[in-house]
Coordinates of C-alpha atoms in Angstrom, one line a residue:
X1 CA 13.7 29.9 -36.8
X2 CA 10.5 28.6 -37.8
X3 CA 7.7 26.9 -35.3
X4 CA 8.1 24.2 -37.0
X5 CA 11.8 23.6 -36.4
X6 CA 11.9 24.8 -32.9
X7 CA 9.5 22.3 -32.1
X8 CA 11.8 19.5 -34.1
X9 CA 14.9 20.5 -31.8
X10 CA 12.3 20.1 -28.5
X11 CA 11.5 16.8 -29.6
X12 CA 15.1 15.8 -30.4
X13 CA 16.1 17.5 -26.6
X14 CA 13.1 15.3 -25.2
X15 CA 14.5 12.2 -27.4
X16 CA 17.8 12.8 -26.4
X17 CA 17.1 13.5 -22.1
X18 CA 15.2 10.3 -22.3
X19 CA 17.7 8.4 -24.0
X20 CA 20.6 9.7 -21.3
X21 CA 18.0 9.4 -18.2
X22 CA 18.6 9.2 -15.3
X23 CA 21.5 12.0 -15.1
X24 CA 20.8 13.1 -11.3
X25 CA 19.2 11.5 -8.5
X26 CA 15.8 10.2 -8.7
X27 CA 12.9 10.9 -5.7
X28 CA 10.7 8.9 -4.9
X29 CA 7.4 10.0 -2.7
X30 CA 6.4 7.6 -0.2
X31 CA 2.6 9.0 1.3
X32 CA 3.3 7.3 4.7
X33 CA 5.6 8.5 7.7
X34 CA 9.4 6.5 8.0
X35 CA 9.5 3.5 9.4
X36 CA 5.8 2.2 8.2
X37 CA 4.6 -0.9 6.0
X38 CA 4.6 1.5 2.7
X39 CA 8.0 3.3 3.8
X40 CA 10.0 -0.4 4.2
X41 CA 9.1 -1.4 0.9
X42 CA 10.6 1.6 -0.5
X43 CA 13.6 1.6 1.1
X44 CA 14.1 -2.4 0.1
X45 CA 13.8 -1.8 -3.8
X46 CA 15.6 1.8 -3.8
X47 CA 18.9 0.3 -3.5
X48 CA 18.7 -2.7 -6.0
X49 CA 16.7 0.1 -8.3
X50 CA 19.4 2.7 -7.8
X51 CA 22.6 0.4 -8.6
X52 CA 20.3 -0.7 -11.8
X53 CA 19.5 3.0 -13.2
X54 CA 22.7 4.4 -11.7
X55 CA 21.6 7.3 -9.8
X56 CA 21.0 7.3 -5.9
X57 CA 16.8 7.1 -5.1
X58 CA 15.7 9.7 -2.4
X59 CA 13.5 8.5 -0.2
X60 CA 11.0 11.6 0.5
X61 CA 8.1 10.6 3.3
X62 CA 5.3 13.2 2.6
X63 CA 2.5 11.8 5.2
X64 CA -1.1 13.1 5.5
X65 CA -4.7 13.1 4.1
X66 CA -4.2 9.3 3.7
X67 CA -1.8 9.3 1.1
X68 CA -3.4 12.2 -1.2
X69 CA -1.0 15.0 -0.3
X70 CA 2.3 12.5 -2.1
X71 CA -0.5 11.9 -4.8
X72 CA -0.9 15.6 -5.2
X73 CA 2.5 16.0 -5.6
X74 CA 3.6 13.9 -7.7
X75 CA 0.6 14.5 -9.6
X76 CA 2.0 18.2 -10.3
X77 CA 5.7 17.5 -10.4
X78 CA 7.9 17.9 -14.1
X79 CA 7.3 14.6 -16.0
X80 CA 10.7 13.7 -15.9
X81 CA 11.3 10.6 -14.1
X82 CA 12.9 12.7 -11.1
X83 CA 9.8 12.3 -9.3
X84 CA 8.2 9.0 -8.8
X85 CA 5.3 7.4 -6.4
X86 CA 4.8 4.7 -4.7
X87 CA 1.5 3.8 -3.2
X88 CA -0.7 1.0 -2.0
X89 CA -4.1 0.1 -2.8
X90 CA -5.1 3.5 -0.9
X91 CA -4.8 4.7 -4.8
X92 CA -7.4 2.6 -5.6
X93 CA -9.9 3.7 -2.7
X94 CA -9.0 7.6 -3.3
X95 CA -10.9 8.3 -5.7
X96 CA -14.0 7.3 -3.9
X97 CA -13.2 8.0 0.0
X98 CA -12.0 11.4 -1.4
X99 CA -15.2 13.3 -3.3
X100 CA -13.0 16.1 -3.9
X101 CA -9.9 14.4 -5.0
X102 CA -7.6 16.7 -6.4
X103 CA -6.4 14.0 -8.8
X104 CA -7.3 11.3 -11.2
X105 CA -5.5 8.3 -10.4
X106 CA -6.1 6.5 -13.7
X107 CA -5.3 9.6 -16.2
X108 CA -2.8 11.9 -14.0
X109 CA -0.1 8.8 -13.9
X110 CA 1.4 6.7 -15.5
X111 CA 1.8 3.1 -14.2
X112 CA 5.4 1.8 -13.9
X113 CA 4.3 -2.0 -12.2
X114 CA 3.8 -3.7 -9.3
X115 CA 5.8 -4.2 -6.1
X116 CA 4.3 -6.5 -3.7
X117 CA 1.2 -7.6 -2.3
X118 CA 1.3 -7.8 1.3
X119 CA -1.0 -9.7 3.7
X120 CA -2.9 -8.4 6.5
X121 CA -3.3 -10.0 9.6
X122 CA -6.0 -9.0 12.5
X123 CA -3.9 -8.7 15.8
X124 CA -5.3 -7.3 19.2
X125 CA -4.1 -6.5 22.5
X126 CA -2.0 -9.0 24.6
X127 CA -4.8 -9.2 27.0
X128 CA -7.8 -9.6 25.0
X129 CA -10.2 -12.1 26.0
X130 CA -10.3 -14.1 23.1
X131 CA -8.2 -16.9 22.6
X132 CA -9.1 -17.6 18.7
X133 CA -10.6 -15.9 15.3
X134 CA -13.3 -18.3 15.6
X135 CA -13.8 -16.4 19.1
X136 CA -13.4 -13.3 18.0
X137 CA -15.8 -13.1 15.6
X138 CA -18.7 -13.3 18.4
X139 CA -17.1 -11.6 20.6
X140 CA -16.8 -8.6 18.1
X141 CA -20.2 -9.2 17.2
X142 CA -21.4 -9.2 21.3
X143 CA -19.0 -6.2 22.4
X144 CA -19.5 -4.1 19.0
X145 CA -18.7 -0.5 19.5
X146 CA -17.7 -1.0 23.0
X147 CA -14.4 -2.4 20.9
X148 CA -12.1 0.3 19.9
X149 CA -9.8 -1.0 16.5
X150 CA -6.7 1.3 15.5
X151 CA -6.0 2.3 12.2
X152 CA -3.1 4.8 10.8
X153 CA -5.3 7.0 9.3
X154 CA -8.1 7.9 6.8
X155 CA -7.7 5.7 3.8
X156 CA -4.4 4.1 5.4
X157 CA -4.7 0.3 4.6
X158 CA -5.6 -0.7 8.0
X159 CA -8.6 1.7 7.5
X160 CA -9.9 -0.1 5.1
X161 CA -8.9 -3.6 6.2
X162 CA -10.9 -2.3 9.2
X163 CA -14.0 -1.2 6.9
X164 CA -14.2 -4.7 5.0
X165 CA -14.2 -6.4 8.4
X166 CA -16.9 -5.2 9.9
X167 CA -19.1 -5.2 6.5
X168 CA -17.8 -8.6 6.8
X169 CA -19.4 -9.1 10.0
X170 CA -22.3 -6.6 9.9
X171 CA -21.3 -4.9 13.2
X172 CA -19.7 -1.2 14.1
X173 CA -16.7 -1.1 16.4
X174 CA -15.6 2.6 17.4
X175 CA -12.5 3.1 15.4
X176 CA -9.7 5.3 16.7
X177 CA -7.4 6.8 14.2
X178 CA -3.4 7.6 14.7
X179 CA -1.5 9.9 12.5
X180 CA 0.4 6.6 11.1
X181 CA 1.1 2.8 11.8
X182 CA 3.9 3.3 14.0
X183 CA 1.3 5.3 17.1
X184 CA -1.4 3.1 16.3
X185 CA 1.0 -0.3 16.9
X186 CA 2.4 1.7 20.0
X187 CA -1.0 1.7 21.4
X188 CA -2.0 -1.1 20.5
X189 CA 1.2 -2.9 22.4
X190 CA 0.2 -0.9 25.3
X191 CA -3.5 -1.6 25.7
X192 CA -4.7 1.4 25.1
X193 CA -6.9 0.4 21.6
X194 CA -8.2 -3.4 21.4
X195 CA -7.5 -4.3 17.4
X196 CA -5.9 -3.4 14.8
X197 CA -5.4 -5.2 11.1
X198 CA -2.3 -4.0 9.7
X199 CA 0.3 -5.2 6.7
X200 CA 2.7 -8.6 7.8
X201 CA 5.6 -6.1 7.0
X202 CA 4.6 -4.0 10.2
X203 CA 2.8 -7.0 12.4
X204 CA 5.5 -9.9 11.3
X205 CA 7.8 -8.9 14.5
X206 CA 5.7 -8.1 16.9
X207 CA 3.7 -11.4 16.8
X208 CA 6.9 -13.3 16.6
X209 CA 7.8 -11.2 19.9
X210 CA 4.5 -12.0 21.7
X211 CA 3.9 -8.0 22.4
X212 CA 0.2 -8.8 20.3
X213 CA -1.9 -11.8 20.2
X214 CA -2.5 -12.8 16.7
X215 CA -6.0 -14.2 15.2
X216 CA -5.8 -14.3 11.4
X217 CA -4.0 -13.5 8.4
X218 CA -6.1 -11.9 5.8
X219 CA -4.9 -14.5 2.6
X220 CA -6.1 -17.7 1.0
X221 CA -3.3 -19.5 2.1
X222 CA -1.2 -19.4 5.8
X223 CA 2.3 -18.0 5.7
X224 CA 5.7 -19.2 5.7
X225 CA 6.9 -16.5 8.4
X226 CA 3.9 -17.2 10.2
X227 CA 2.5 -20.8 9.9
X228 CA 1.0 -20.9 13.1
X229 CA -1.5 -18.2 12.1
X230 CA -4.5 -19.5 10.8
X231 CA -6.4 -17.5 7.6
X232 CA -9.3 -15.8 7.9
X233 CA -11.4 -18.7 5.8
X234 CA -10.2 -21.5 8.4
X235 CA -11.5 -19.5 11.1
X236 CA -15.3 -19.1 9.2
X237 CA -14.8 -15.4 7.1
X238 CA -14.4 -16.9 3.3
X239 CA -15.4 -13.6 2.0
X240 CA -13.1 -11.8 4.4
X241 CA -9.5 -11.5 2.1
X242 CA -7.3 -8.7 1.5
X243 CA -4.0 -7.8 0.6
X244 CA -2.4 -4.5 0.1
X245 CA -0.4 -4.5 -3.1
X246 CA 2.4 -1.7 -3.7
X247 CA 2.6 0.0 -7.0
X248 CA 5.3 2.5 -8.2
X249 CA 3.9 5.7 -10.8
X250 CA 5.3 8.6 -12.8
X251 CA 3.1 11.6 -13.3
X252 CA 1.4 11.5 -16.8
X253 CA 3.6 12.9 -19.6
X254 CA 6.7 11.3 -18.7
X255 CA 8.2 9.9 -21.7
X256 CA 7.5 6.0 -22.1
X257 CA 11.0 5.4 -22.2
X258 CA 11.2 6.3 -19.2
X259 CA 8.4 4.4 -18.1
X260 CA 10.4 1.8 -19.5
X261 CA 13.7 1.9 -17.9
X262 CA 11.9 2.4 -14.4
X263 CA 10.1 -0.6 -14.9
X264 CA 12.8 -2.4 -16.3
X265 CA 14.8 -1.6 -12.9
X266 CA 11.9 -2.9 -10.9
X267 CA 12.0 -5.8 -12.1
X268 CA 15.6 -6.3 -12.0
X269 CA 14.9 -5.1 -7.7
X270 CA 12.4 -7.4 -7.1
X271 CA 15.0 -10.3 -8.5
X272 CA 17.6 -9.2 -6.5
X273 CA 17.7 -11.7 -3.6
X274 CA 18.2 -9.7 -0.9
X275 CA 14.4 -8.3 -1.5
X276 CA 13.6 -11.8 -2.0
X277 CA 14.7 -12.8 1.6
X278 CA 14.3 -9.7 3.3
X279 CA 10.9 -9.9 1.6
X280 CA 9.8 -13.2 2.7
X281 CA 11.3 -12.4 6.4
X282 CA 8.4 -10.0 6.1
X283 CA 5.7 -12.7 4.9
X284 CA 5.5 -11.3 1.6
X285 CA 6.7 -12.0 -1.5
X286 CA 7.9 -9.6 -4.5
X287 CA 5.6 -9.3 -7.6
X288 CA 6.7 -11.8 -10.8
X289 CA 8.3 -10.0 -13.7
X290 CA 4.9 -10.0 -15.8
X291 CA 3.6 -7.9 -12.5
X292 CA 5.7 -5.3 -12.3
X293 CA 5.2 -3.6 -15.7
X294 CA 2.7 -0.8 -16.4
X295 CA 0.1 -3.3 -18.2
X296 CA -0.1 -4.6 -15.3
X297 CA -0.1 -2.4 -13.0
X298 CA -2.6 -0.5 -15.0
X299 CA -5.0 -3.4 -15.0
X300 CA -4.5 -3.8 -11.0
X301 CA -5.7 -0.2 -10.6
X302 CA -8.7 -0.2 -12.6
X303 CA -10.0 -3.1 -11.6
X304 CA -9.2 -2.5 -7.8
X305 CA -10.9 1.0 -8.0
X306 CA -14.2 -1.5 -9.2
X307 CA -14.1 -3.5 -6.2
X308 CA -13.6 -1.0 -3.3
X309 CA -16.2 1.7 -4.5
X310 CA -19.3 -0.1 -3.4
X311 CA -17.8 -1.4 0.2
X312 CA -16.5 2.4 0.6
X313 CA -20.0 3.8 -0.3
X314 CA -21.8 1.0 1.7
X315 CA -20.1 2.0 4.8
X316 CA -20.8 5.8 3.7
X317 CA -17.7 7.1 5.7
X318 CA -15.6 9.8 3.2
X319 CA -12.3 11.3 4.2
X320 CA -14.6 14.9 2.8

């Protein structure tokens, strides 16, 4: 047979695997440990996403180096579509907290859309003195590094809530990192740490429970789960806003339709109302069908990658 016509019946396999995908189960890479912020969005659009595509999604929690050793791994894995990421905006800080990143978030994916974008809220210890944001903000200002703030973990997104905070405020607290949320919250409930600022989908419950006192949530507008909780602007830090959106990815070279029938069973996921509810329970809402779709997606990256590279270098703390 010639080169030419073996390289006709690969195309025509590739054509056909594409057209018949998925035919097995379908794994998707969560860089977190179980049971965090990253790890229950998963879990909440794996089952609509699986009954759409008709294959089970595999949860796989691959936690460490602040999401980098999932991104590596899904970086490298066959582009088939049996593989899949999702992340948070730690994608978009990678490449600049990590010097030697081991991957290219922009050309070693493949965008599939967006999930969610999920407030933050700044919580502290039961016992902390004060009563308000409006008070804390002096008081972090007075105390600085005599405060100790929690975070899950290098380029975790209450890292970097945590680094946009105090560039907001111009002042160093001593920050105490945790080999994930769900130490870091433990802590935090016990008085050991002083602050933390961490997604709604891992605060929501325990500030409805009382176990932390809650100062802020980190969006323009207050939330439905949480309308007592006043935003960051209404208690004096305008510039102070961040949310952490979700995104799902396929390594680069997976075929675009593919890309295409993942997306297209995002979007029928973040419809499904049971992710509506469960996601508003959380104070979140799902991304609109014009959001979860690799143009999208794409655009959210690049532009996100923009915005945290000079607040990264400012604070000149690298995970390298």
């Amino acid at each position: 047979m010639t080169w030419l016509g073996a390289s006709l019946l690969v195309l025509a396999a590739g054509g056909a695997s594409a057209q018949d995908y998925p035919t097995q189960p379908i794994t998707m890479v969560v860089p977190f440990s179980a049971g965090g912020p990253t790890d229950t969005v998963a879990r909440l659009i794996a089952e609509p996403m699986s009954r759409e595509l008709g294959q089970q999604i595999i949860i796989q929690n691959v936690a460490g180096a602040g999401g980098t050793l999932a991104g590596t791994q899904v970086a490298n894995a066959a582009p088939d579509g049996y593989t899949i990421l999702i992340h948070h905006i730690g994608m978009s800080t990678a490449p600049t907290l990590y010097r030697n990143l081991p991957y290219d978030p922009t050309t070693d994916f493949l965008p599939i859309g967006l999930v969610t974008d999920v407030p933050m809220t700044v919580i502290g210890r039961k016992d902390l003195e004060p009563a308000t944001m409006a008070e804390l903000i002096p008081y972090i200002k007075e105390q600085g590094d005599k405060l100790t703030y929690a975070n899950a973990g290098m380029g975790a997104a209450s890292h970097l809530c945590g680094l946009l905070l105090m560039s907001a405020l111009d002042t160093q607290m001593t920050t105490v990192p945790y080999q994930g949320t769900g130490p870091a919250m433990t802590d935090l409930i016990g008085g050991q740490v002083d602050l933390m600022c961490d997604q709604t989908t891992n605060t929501t419950g325990q500030i409805q429970g009382g176990e932390v006192k809650a100062y802020a949530v980190t969006t323009k507008e207050r939330l439905a789960a949480l309308p007592d909780l006043p935003t960051t602007a209404e208690a004096g830090l305008p510039d102070f806003e961040v949310s952490v959106w979700h995104g799902l990815y396929a390594p680069e070279g997976t075929p675009p339709e593919i890309v295409d029938k993942l997306s297209a069973a995002l979007q029928k996921a973040l419809a499904d109302e049971t992710v509506v509810t469960r996601f508003g329970d959380l104070g979140t809402v799902p991304s609109s069908q014009e959001e979860a779709t690799p143009a999208a997606h794409a655009e959210r990256l690049k532009s996100q990658i923009e915005l945290w590279r000079p607040i990264i270098e400012k604070a000149g703390v690298y995970a390298d």
